[in-house]
XYZ file of C-alpha atoms in Angstrom:
329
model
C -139.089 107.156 -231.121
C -142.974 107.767 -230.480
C -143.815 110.626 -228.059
C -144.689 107.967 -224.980
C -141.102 106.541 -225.287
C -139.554 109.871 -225.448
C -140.995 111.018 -222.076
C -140.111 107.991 -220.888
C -136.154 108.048 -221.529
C -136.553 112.250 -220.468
C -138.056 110.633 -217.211
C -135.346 108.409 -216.492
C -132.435 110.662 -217.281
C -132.601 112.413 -213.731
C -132.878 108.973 -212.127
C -129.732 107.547 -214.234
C -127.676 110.265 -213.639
C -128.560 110.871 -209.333
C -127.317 106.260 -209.353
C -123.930 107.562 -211.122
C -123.889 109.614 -209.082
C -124.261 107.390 -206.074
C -122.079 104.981 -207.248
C -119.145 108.053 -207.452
C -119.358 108.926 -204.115
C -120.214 105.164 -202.723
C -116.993 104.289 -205.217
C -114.996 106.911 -205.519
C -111.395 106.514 -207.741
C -108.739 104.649 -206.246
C -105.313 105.428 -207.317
C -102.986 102.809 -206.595
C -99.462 104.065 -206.843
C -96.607 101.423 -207.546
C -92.845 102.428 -207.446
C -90.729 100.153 -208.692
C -86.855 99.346 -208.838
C -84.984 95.697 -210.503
C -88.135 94.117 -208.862
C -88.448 91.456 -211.054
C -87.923 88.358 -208.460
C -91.790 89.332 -206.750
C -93.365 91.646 -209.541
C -95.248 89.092 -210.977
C -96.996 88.261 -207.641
C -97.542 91.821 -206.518
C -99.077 92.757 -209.649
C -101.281 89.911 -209.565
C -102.745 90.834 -205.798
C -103.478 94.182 -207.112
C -104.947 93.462 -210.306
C -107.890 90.759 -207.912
C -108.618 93.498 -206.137
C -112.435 93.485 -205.270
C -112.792 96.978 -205.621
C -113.834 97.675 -209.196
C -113.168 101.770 -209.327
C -109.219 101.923 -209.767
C -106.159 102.834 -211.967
C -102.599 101.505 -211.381
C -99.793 104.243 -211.938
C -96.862 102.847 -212.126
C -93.283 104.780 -212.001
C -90.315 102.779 -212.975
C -86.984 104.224 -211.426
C -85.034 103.117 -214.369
C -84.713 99.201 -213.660
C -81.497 97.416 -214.818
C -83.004 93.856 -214.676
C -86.770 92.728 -216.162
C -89.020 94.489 -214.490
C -89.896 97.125 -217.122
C -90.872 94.668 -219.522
C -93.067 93.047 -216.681
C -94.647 95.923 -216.640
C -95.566 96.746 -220.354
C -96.783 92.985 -220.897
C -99.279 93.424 -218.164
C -99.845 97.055 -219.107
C -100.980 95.382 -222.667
C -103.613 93.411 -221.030
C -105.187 95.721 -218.545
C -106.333 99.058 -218.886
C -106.359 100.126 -215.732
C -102.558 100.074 -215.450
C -100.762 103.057 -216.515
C -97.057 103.366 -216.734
C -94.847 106.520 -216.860
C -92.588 107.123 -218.861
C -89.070 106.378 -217.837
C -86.492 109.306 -217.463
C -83.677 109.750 -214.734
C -83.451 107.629 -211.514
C -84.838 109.865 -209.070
C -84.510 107.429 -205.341
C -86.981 106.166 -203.255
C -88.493 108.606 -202.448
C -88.445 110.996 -205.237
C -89.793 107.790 -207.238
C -92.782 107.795 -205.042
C -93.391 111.313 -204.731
C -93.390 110.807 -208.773
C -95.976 108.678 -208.794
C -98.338 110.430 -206.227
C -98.665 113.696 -208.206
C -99.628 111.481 -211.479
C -102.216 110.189 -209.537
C -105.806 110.992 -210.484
C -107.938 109.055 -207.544
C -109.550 110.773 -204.919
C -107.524 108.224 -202.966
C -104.137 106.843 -202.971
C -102.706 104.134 -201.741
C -98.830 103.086 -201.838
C -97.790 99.999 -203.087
C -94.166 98.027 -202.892
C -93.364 95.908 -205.485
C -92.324 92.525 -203.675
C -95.520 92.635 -201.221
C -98.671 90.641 -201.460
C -102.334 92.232 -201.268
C -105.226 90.693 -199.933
C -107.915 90.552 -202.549
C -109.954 93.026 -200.550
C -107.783 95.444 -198.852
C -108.699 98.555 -200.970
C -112.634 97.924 -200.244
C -111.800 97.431 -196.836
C -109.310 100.306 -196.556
C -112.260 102.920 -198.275
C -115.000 101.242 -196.076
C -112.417 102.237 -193.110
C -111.507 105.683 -193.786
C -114.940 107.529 -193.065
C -114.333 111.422 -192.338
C -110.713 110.663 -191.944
C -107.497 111.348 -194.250
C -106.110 108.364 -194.109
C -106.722 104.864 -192.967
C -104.367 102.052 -192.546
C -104.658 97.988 -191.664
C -102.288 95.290 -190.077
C -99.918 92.994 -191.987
C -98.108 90.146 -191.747
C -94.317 89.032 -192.812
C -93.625 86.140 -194.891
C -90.434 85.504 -196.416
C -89.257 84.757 -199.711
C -91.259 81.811 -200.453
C -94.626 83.765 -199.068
C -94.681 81.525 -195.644
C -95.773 83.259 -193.088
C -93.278 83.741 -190.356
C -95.707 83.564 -187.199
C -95.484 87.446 -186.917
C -97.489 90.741 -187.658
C -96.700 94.069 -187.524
C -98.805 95.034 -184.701
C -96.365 92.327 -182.817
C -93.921 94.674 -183.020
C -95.071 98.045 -181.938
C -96.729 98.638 -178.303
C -100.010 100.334 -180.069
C -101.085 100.723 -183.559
C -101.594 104.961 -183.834
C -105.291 106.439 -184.476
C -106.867 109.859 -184.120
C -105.819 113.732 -184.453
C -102.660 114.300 -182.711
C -99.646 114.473 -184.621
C -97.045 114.221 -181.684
C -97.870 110.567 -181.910
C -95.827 110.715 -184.753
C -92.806 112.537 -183.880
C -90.782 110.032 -183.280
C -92.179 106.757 -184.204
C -94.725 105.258 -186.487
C -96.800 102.476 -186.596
C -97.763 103.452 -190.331
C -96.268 101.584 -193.261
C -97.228 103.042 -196.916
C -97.896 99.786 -197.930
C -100.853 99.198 -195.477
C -102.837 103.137 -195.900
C -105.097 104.293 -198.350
C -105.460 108.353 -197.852
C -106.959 111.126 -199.406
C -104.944 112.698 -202.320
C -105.755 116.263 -201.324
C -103.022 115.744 -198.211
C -100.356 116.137 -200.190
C -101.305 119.824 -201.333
C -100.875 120.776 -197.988
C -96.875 120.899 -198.044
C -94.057 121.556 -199.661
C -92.004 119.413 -197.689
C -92.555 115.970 -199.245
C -89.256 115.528 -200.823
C -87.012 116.628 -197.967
C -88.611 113.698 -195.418
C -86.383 109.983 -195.825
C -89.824 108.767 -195.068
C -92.327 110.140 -196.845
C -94.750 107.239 -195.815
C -94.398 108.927 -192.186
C -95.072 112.128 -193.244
C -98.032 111.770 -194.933
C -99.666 110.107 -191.941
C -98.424 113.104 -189.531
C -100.373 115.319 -192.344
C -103.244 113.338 -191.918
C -103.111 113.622 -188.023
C -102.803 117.119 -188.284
C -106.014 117.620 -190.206
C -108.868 115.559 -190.091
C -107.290 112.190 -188.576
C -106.575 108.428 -189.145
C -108.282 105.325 -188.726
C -107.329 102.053 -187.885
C -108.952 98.975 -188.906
C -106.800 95.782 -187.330
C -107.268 93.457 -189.684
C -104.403 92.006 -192.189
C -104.194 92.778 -195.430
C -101.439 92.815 -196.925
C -98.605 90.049 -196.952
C -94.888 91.768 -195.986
C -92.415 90.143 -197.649
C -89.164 89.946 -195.805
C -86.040 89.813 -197.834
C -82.212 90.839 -197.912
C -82.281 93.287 -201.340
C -85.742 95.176 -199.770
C -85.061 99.022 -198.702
C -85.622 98.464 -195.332
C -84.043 95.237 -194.527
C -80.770 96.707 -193.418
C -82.344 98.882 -190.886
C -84.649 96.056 -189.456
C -81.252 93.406 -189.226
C -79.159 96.130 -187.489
C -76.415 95.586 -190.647
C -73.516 97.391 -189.822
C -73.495 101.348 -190.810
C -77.600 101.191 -190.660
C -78.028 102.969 -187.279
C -75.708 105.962 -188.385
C -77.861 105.960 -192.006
C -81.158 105.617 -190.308
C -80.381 108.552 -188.057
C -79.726 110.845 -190.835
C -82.887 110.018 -191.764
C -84.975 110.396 -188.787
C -83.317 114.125 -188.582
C -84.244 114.882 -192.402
C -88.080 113.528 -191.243
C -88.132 115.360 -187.832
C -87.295 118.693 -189.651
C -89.557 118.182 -192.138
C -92.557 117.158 -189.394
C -91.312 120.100 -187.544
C -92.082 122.652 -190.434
C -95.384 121.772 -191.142
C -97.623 124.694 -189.372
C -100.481 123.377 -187.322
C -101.578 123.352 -183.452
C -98.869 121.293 -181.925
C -96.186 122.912 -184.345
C -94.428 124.864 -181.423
C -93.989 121.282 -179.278
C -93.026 119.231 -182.698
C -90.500 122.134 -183.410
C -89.161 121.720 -179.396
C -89.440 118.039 -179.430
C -86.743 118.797 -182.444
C -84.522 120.882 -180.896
C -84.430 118.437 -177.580
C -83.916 115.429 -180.192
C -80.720 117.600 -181.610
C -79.296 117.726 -178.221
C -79.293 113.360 -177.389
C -77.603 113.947 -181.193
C -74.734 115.483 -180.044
C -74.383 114.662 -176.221
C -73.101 112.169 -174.315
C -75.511 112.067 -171.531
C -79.036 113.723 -172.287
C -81.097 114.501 -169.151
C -83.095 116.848 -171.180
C -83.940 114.265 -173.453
C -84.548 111.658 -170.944
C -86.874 113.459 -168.694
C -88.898 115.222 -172.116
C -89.590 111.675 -173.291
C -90.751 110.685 -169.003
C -93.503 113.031 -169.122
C -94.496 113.506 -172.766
C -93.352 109.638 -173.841
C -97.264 108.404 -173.273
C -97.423 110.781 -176.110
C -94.706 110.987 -178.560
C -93.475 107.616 -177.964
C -97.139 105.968 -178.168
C -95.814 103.253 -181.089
C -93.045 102.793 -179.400
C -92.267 98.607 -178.338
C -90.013 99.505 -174.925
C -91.600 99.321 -172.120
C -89.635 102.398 -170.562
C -88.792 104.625 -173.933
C -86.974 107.405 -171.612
C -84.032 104.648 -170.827
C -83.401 105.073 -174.520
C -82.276 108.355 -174.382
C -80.566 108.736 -171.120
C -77.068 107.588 -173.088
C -76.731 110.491 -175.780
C -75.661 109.293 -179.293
C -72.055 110.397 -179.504
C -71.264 107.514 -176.135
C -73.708 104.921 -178.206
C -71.224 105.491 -180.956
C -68.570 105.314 -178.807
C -69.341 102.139 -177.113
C -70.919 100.241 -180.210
C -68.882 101.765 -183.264
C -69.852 98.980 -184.989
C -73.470 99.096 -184.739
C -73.492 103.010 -184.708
């Protein structure tokens, strides 16, 4: 190399290296993080969607809660032709939840973003998701339900909640959520925050109350993913009302609540009151205190919320809901 070429490639350097860097911070690392379980009927499809993604900067992490049926060798054969994907290795069945809390720590994005294994992503919901997010922690989009044969079935999710949830306060989240894992993308640094992850049932929810309680969430209403509706999904018993699901999704909404309630922050002292209110409908018959909290704080806490009049909810405590709907309850 003659002297005039050297300067040349010394001149450049700076140049090359201040685009990279550009293109880091204009594309940073996506992690998408896949937990799967005997998925094999919609694995295919799912891994397809996320694999056309339009956004070029991403790894798949994949944990695998020790599948009876095909879906681990799904995996490897498309692990084989893609280098982006990267599976775990398989060791004890740890739930739902511990599966995706698995996943999430092997995660080495800047960003992660849930993923279900029988869903369907729209080619660009990641760039749209990261385009979305701005100074926020977490950013999340609309989706709509098709069934088992991807239809659509005329509905989205923003059909059935009164508002989709934005900004900084966290007591929108108390007690509902208009957040699904599936639909956010948020930054990975949230979940250094607490120790609580593994003691919420919905860790999806608790993440997005993190994000509230820091630096906020944005909402950008357009659909993105495809939510498929089916009887062996995790939450099709609770959305069906099956018999024994109220009682099971109750236990969960206390195991969340107390883990929302233990995270320290500025509304930390209503969260932990909202709690402790909560535990008396639990036990009660009739809960005035309940009712008349959720009157003048339900603009509030109850934001997601579809009834029109959330207080009427909680005027009958759960023990005479159980009493007059054993069944259900």
């Amino acid at each position: 190399m003659d002297d005039v070429s050297a300067s040349k490639t010394i001149a450049q350097a700076p140049a090359t290296r201040s685009k990279n860097m550009i293109d880091i911070l204009k594309h940073p690392l996506i992690s998408i993080a896949l937990a799967t379980y005997n998925g094999e009927r919609f694995l295919e499809q799912q891994m397809d969607s996320l694999l056309a993604q339009d956004y070029q900067n991403l790894e798949i992490v994949i944990s695998d809660d020790c599948s009876t049926d095909g879906t681990w060798g799904i995996l490897q054969a498309y692990a084989a032709k893609d280098s982006r994907i990267r599976l775990l290795v398989r060791d004890v069945n740890r739930g739902y939840v511990g599966n995706f809390i698995r996943v999430f720590m092997q995660c080495k994005g800047d960003f992660i973003s849930p993923s279900d294994q029988d869903d369907i992503w729209h080619s660009n919901k990641t760039r749209r998701l990261v385009e979305s997010i701005g100074d926020a922690d977490l950013a999340y989009c609309n989706n709509r339900f098709i069934d088992d044969t991807n239809t659509p079935l005329g509905k989205k999710y923003s059909d059935t909640v009164s508002k989709m949830v934005s900004g900084k306060d966290p007591r929108n989240l108390i007690f509902c959520t208009s957040i699904s894992g599936h639909a956010m993308i948020f930054r990975s640094n949230l979940l250094q925050i607490t120790e609580n992850l593994s003691t919420a049932s919905y860790i999806d929810w608790l993440i997005a109350f993190l994000a509230a309680n820091r630096n906020g969430i944005n909402y950008i209403d357009e659909i993105l993913v495809d939510w498929r509706q089916h009887q062996s999904s995790a939450t099709f018993r609770f959305r069906k009302n099956t018999h024994g699901a109220k009682a099971e999704g109750i236990v969960k909404d206390k195991n969340t609540f107390t883990a929302l309630a233990a995270i320290p922050g500025k509304h930390q002292d209503f969260t932990i009151n909202a709690l402790k209110i909560w535990k008396t409908w639990l036990n009660s018959y009739f809960s005035l205190s309940m009712f008349f909290f959720v009157l003048r704080y339900g603009h509030i806490t109850h934001k997601a919320h579809p009834a029109r009049i959330p207080a009427l909810k909680y005027l009958f405590g759960y023990k005479l809901k159980k009493l007059i709907r054993p069944k259900y309850y």
